[in-house]
mmCIF file of C-alpha atoms and ligand atoms in Angstrom:
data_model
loop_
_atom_site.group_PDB
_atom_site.id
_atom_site.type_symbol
_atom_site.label_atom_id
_atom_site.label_comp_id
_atom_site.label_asym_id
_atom_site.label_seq_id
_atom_site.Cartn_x
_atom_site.Cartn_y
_atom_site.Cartn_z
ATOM 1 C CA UNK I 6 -17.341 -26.587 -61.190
ATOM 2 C CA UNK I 7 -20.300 -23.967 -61.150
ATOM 3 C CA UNK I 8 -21.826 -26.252 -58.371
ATOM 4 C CA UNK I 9 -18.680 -26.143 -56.521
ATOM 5 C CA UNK I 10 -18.708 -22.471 -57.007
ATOM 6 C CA UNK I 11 -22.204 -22.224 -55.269
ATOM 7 C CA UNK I 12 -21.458 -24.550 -52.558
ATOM 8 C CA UNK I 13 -18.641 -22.519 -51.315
ATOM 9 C CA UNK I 14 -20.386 -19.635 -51.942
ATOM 10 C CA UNK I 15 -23.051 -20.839 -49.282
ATOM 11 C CA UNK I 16 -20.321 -22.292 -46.903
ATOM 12 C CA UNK I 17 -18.274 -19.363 -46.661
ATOM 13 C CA UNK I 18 -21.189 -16.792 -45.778
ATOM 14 C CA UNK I 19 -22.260 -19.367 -43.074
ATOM 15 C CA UNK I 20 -19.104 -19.626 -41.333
ATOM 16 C CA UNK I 21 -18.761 -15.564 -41.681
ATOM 17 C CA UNK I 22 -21.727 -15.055 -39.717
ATOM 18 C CA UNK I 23 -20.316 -17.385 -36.775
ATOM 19 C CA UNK I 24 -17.000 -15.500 -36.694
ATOM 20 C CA UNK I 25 -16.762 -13.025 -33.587
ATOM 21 C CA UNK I 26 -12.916 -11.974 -33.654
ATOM 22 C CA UNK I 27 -10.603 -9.922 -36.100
ATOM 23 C CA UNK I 28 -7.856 -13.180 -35.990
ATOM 24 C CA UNK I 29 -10.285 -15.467 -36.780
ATOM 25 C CA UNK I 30 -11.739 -13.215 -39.510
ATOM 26 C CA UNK I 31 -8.240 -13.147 -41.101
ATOM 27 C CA UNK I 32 -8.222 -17.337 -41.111
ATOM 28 C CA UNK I 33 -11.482 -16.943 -42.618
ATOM 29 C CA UNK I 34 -10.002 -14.560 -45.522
ATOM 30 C CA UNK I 35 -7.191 -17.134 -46.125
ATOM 31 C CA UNK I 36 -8.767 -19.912 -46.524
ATOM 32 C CA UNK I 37 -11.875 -18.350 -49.246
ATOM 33 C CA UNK I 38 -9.368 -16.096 -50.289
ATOM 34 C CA UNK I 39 -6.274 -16.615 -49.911
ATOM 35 C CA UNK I 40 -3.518 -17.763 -52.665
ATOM 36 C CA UNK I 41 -4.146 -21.236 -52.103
ATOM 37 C CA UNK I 42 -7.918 -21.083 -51.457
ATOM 38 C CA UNK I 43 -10.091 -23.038 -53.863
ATOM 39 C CA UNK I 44 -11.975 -20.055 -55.391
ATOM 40 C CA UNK I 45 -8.168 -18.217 -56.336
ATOM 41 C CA UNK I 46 -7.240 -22.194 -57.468
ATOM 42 C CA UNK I 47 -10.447 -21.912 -59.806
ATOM 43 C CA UNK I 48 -9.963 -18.859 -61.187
ATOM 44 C CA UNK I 49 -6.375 -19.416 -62.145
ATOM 45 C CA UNK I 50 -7.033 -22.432 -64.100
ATOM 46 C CA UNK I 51 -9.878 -20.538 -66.067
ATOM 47 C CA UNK I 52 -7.328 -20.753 -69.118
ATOM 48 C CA UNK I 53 -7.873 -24.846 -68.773
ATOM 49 C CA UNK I 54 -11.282 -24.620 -69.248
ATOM 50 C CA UNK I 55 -13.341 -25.305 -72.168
ATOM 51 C CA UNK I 56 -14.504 -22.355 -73.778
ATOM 52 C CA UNK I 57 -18.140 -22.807 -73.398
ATOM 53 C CA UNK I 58 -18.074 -22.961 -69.926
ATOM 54 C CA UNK I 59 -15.197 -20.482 -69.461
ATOM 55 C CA UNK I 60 -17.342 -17.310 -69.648
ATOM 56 C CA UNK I 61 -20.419 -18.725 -67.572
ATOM 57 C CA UNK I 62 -17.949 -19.835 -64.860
ATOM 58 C CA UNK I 63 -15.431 -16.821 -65.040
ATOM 59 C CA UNK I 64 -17.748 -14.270 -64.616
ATOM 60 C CA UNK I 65 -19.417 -16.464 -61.555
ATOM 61 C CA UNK I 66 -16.153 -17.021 -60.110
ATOM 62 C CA UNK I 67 -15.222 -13.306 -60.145
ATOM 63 C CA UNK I 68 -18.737 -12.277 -58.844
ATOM 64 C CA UNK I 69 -18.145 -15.103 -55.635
ATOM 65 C CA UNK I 70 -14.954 -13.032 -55.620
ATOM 66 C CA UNK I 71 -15.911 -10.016 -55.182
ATOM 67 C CA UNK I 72 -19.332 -10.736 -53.171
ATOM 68 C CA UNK I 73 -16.788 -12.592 -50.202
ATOM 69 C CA UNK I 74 -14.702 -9.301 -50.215
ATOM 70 C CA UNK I 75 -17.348 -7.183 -49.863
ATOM 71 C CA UNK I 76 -18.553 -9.553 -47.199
ATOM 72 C CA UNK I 77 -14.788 -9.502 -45.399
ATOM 73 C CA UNK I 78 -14.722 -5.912 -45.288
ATOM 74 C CA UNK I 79 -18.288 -5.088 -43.970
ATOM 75 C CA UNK I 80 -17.615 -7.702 -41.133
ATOM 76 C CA UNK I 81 -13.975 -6.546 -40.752
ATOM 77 C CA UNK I 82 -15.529 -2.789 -40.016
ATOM 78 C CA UNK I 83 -17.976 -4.181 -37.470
ATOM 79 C CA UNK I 84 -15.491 -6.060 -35.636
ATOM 80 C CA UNK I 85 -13.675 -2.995 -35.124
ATOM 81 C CA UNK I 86 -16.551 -1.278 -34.077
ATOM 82 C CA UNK I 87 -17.069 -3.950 -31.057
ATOM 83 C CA UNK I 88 -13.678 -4.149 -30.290
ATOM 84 C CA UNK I 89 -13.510 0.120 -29.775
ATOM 85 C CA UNK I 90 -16.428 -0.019 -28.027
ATOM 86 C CA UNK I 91 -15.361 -2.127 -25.634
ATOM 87 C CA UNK I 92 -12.124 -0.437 -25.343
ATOM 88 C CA UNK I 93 -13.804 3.123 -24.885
ATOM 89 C CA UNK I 94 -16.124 1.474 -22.148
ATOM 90 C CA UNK I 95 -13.435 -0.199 -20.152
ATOM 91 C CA UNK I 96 -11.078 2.522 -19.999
ATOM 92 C CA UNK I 97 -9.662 3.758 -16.923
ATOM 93 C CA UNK I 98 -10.630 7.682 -16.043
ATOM 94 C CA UNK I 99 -7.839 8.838 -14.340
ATOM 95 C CA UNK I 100 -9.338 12.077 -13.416
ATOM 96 C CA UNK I 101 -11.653 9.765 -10.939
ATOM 97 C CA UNK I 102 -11.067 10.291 -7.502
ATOM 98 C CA UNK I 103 -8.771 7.341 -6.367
ATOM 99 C CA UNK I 104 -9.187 5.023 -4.017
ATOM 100 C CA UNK I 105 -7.929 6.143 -0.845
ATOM 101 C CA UNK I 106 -6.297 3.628 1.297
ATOM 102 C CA UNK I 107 -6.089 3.303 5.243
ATOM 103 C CA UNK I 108 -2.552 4.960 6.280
ATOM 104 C CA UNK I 109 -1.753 3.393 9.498
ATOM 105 C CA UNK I 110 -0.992 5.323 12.716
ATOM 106 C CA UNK I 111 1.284 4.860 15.651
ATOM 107 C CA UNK I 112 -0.162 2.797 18.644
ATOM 108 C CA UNK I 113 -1.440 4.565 21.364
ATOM 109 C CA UNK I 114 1.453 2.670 23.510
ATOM 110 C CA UNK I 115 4.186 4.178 21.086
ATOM 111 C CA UNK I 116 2.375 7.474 21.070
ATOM 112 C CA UNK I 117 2.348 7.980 25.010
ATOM 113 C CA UNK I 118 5.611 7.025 25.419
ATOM 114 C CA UNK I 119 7.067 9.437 22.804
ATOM 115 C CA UNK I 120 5.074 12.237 24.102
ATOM 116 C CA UNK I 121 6.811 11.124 27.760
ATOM 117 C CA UNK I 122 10.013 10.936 26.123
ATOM 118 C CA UNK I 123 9.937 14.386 24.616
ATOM 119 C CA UNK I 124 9.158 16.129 27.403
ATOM 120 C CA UNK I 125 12.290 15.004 29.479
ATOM 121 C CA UNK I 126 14.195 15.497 26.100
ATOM 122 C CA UNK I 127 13.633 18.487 26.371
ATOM 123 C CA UNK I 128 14.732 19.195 30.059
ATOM 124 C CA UNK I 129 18.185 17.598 28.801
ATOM 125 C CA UNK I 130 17.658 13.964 29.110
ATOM 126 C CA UNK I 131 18.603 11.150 26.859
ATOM 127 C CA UNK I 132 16.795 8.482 25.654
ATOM 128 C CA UNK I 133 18.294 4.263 26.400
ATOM 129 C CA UNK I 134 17.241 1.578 25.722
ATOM 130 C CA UNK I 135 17.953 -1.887 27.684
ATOM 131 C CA UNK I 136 16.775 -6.105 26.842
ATOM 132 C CA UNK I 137 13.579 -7.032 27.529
ATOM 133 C CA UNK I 138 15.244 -10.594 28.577
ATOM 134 C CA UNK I 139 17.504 -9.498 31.264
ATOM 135 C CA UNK I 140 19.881 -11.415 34.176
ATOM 136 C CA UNK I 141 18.490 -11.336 37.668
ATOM 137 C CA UNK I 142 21.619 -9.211 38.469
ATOM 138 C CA UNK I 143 20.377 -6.189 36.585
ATOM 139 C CA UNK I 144 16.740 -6.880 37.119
ATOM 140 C CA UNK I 145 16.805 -7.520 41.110
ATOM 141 C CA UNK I 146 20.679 -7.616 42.744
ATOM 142 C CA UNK I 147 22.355 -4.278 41.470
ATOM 143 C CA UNK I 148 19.107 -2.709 42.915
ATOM 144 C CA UNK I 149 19.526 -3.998 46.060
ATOM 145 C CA UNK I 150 17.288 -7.418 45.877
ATOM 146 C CA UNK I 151 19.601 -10.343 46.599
ATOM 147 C CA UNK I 152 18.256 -13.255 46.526
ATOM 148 C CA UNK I 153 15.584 -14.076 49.235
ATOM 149 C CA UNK I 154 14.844 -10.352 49.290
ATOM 150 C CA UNK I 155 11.275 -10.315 50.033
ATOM 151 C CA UNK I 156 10.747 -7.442 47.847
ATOM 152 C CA UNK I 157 11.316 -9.651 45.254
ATOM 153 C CA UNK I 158 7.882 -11.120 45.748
ATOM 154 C CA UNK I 159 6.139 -7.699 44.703
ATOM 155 C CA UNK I 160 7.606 -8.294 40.968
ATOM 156 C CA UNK I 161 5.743 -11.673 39.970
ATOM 157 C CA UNK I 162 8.669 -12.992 37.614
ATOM 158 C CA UNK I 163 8.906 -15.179 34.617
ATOM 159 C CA UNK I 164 11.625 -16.538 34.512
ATOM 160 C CA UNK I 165 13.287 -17.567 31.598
ATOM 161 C CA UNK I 166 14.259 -21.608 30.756
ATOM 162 C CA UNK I 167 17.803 -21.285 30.904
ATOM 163 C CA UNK I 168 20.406 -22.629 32.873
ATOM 164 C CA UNK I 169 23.842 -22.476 34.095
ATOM 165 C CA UNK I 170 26.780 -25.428 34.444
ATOM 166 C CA UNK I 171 25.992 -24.998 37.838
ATOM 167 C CA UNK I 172 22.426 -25.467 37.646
ATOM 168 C CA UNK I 173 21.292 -21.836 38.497
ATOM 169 C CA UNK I 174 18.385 -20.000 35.856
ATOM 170 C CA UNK I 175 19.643 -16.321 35.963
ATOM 171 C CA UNK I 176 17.994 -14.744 33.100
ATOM 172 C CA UNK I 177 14.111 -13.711 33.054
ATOM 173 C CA UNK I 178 11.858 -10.994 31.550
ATOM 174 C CA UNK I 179 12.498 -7.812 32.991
ATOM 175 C CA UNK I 180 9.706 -7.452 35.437
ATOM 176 C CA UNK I 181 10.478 -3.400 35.842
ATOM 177 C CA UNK I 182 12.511 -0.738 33.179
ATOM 178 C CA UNK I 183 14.941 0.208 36.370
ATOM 179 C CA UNK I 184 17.748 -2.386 35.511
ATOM 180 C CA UNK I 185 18.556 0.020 32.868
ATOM 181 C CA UNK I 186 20.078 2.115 35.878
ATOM 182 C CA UNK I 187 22.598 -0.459 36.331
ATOM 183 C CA UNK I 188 23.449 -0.790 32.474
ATOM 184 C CA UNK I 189 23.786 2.931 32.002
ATOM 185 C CA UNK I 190 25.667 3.689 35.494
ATOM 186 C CA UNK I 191 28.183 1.148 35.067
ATOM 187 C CA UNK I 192 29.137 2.219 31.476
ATOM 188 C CA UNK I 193 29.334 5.794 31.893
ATOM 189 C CA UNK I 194 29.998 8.594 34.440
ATOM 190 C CA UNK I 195 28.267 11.309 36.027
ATOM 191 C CA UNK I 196 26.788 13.709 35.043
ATOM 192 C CA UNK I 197 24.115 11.376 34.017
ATOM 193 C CA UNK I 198 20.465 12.092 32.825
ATOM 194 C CA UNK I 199 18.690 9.407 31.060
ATOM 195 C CA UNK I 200 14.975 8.285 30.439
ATOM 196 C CA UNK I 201 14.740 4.432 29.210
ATOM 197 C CA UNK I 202 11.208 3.109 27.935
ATOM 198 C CA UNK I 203 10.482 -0.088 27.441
ATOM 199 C CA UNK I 204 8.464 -3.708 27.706
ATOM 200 C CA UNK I 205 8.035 -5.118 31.002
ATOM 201 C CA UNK I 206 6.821 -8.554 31.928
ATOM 202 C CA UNK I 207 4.878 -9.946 34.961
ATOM 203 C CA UNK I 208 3.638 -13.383 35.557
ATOM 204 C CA UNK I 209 -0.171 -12.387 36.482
ATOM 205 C CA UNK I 210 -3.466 -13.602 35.167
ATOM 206 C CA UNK I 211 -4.811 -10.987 32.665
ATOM 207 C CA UNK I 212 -7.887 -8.968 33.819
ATOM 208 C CA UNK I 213 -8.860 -5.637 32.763
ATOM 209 C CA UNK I 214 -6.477 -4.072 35.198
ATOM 210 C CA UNK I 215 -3.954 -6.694 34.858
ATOM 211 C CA UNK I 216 -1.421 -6.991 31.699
ATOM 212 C CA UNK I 217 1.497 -9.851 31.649
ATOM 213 C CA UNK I 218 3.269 -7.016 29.463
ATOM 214 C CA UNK I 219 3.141 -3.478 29.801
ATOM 215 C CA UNK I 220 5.661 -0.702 29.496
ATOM 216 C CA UNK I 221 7.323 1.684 31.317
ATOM 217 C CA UNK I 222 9.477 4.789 31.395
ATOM 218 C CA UNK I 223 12.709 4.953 33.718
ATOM 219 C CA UNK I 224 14.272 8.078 34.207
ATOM 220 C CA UNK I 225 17.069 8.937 36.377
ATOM 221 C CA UNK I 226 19.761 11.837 36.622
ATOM 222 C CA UNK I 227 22.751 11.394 38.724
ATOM 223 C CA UNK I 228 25.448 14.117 39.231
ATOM 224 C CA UNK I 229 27.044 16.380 42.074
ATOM 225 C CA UNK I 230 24.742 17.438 44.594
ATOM 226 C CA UNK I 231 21.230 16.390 43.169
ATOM 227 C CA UNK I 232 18.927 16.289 45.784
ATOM 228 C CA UNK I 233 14.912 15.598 46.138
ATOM 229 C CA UNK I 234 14.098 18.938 45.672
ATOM 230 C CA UNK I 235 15.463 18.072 42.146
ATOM 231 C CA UNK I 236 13.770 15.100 41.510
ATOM 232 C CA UNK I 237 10.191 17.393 42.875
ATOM 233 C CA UNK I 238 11.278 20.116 40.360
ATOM 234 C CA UNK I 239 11.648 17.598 37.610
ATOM 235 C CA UNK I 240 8.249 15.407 38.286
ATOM 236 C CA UNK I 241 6.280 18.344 39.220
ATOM 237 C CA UNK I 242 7.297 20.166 35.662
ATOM 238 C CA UNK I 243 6.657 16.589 33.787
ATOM 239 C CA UNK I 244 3.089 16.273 35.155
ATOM 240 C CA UNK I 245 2.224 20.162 34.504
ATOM 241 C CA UNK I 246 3.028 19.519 30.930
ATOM 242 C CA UNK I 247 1.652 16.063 30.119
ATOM 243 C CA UNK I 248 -1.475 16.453 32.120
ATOM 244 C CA UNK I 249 -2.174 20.372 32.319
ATOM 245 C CA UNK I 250 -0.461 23.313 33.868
ATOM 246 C CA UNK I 251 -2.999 23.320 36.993
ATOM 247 C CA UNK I 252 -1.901 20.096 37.926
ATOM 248 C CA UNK I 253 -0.909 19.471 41.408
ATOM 249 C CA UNK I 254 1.535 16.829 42.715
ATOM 250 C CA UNK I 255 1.246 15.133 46.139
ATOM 251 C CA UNK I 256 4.505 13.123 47.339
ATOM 252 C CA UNK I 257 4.250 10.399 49.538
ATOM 253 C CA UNK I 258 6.865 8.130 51.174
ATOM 254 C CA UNK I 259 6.660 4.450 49.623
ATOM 255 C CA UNK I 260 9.165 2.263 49.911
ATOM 256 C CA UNK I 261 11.724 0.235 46.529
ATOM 257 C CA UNK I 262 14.781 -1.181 47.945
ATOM 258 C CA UNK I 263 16.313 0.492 45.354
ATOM 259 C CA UNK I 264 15.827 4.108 46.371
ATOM 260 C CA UNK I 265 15.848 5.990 49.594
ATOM 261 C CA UNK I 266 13.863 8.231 50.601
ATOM 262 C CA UNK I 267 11.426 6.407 48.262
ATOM 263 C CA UNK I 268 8.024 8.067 47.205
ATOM 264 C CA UNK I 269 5.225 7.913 45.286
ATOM 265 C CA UNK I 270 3.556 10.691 43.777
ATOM 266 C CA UNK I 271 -0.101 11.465 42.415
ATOM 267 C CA UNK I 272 -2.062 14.419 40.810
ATOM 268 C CA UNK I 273 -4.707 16.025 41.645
ATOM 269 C CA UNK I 274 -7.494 14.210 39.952
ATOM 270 C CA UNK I 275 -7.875 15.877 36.188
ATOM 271 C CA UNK I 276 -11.764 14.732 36.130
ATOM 272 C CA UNK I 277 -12.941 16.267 39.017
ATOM 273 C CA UNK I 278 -10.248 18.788 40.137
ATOM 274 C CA UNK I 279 -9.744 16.916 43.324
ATOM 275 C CA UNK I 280 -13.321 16.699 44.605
ATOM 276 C CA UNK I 281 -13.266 12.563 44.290
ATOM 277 C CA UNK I 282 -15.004 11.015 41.135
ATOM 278 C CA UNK I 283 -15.074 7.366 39.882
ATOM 279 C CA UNK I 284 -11.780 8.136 37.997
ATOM 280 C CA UNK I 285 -9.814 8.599 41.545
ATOM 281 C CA UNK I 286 -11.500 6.377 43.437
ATOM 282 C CA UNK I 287 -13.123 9.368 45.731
ATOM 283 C CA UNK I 288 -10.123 10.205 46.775
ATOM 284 C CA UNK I 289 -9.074 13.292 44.296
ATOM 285 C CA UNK I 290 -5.560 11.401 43.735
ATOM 286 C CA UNK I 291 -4.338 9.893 41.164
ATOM 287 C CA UNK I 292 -0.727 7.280 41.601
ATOM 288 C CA UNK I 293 1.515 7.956 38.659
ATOM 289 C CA UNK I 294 4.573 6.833 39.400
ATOM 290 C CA UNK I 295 7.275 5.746 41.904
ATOM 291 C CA UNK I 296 10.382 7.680 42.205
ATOM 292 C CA UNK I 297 13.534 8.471 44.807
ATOM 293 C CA UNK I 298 16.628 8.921 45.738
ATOM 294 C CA UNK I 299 18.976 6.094 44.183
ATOM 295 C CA UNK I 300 20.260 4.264 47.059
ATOM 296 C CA UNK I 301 24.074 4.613 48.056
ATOM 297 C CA UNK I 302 24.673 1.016 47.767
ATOM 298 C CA UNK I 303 23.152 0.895 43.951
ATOM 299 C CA UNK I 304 25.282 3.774 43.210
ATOM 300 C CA UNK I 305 28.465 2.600 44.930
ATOM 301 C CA UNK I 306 28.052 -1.705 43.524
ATOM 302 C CA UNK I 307 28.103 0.475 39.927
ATOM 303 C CA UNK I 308 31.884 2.221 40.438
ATOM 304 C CA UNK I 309 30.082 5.270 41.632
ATOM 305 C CA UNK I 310 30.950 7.031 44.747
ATOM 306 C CA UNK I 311 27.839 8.243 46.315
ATOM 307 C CA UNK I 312 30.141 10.271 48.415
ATOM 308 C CA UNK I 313 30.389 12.511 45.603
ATOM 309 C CA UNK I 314 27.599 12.111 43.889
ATOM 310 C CA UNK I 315 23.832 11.468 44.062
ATOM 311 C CA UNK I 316 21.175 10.908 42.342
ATOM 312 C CA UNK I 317 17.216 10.678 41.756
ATOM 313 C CA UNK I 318 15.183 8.096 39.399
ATOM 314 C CA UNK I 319 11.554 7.454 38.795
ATOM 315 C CA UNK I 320 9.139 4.740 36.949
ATOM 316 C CA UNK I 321 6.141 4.981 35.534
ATOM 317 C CA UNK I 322 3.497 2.958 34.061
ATOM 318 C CA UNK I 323 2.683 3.661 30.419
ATOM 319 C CA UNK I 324 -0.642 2.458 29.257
ATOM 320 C CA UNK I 325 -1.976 3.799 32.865
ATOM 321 C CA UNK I 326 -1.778 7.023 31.423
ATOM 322 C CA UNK I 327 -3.953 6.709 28.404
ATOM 323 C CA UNK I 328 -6.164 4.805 30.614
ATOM 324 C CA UNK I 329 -6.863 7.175 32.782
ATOM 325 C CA UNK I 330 -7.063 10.230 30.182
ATOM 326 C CA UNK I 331 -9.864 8.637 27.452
ATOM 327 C CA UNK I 332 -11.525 6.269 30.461
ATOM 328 C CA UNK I 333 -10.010 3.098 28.910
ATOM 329 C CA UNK I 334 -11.880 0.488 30.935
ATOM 330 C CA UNK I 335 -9.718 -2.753 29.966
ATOM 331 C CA UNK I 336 -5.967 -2.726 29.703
ATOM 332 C CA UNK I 337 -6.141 -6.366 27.770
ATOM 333 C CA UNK I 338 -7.349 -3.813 24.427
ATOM 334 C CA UNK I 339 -3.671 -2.114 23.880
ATOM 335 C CA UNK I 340 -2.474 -5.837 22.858
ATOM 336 C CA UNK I 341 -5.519 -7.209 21.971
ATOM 337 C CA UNK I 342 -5.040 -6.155 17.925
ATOM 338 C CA UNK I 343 -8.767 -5.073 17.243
ATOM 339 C CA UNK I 344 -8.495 -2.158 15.063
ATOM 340 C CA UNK I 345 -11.462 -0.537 16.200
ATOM 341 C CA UNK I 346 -9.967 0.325 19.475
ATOM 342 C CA UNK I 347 -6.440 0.972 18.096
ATOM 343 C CA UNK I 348 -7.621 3.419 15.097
ATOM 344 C CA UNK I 349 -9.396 5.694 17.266
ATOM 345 C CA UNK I 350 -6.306 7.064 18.571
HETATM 346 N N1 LIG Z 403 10.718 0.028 39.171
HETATM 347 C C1 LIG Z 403 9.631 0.410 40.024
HETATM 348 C C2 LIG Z 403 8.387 -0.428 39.686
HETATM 349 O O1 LIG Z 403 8.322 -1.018 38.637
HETATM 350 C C3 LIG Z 403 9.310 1.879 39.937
HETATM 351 C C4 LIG Z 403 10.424 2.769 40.406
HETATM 352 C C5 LIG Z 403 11.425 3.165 39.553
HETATM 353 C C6 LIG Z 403 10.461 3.203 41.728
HETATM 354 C C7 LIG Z 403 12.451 4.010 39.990
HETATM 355 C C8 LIG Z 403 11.466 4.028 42.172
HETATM 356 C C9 LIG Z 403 12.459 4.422 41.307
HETATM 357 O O2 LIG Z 403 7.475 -0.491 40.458
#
């Protein structure tokens, strides 16, 4: 039995060394020490022994005893060590700085529009909005396009794959935010003042002046006596604020079958105070928008009488404004998703 003594003695240090976790420590400890461990089996049946060996293997057995708990507890401590080590040097400092992450920002699409928006807000208007997939009726006939009206052929349309019983394709993507004049006069009465931004749609090839979506704002006001030296006040006010209070406004006579008198109106060029630069194409004038008065027959095939009343609208292109303010040089980056463009603004 001594030489079993000594051969566990010799196997249990040996697996000790090898042991690298507190769990596996405690299997060791149960089975070399444990109630049913051969060492504890030994040393209970000391009273079977002969007594000529008993004393020689007693006092070896309790010396293995106490020489394996001595051994447990000097590796238990060191495990503990390791393992608060490695706790200490893994913790998390929370009085680091933190990780700041991107917040995002509005697109500068969303951005220009608002800042449109706000400003005729604030002289009183209200803000609509109409469907980007719209019927030809709203898009072209309530403003005075029937079909075959070669104005039509200015708005380059896509139409949408849809069809009637009797085989007509009436809805398309709005090519222009003015059939929200339609939508709003037929569902309310004057006085009226409304601004409507939106998508619109064209069917062009893409270039860097060329979008097949853009937006717009529409804005119109209809009431008793309004008259074009409203719909001057009104522009002339909106391009002061937006583009500087120096600004000034030229009015020309253009032509939408939709309005007349019809007119298109430019500032003085912001770059070069009206000298001519490579912003206004030499010619110290910037377009920004189409306006005039809302034609009798729009007003009169929505219920209202344009005996009594009258009105002014206007539409504007969106992006163009941006564009011309930071010298945007392709209008294919608004929609283009590259970050580096969009986070700048
Ligand atoms: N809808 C016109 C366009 O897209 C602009 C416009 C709106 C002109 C309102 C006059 C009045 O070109």
């Amino acid at each position: 039995m001594l030489d079993q003594l000594e051969k566990l003695a010799a196997r249990a240090s040996a697996e000790l060394q090898k042991i690298a976790s507190l769990e596996d420590l405690e299997g060791w400890r149960v089975s070399y020490l444990g109630r049913k461990s051969r060492l504890i089996e030994i040393l209970r049946s000391l009273g079977d022994v002969a007594v000529e060996e008993r004393r020689e293997l007693g006092s070896r057995a309790n010396q293995l005893k106490n020489s394996l708990e001595s051994q447990l507890s000097i590796k238990k401590e060191r495990l503990e060590q390791a393992l608060h080590q490695l706790l200490e040097h893994n913790k998390i400092d929370i009085t680091l700085p933190g990780e700041p992450y991107q917040p995002g920002n509005l697109h500068l699409t969303t951005k220009t529009v608002k800042e449109i928006c706000d400003i005729f807000v604030s002289m009183g208007f209200q803000v609509v909005e109409g469907p980007e997939v719209e019927w030809e009726r709203y898009n072209f006939e309530m403003l005075n396009m029937p079909a075959g009206h070669p104005a039509r052929d200015g708005f380059a349309t896509l139409w949408v794959d849809y069809q009637t019983k009797t085989g007509a394709r009436p809805m398309l993507m709005r090519t222009h935010t003015s059939p929200t004049q339609p939508r709003v006069m037929e569902k309310s009465s004057p006085p009226i003042r409304v601004v409507a931004p939106g998508r619109v749609y064209r069917y062009e090839a893409t270039d860097a002046t060329h979008e097949w979506m853009f937006s717009q704002v529409e804005g119109f006001a209809i009431d008793k006596n309004i008259t074009m030296a409203d719909l001057k006040g009104t522009l002339f006010e909106f391009a002061r604020r937006l583009f500087g209070q120096d600004r000034k406004c030229r009015f020309r006579v253009d032509y939408f079958p939709f309005v007349e008198p019809g007119c298109e109106i430019a500032i003085d060029c912001f770059m070069c105070g009206g000298k001519g630069c490579r912003l206004c194409k030499e010619s110290g004038w910037i377009e920004i928008l189409g306006a005039g008065m809302i034609h009798p027959e729009v007003l009169r095939g929505c219920g209202i009488d344009p005996d009594e009343y009258s009105g002014f609208a206007f539409g504007m292109g969106v992006e163009r404004i941006p564009i011309l303010r930071y010298g945007i040089d392709d209008i294919r980056l608004f929609y283009s998703n590259d970050l580096r463009f969009l986070k700048q603004f």
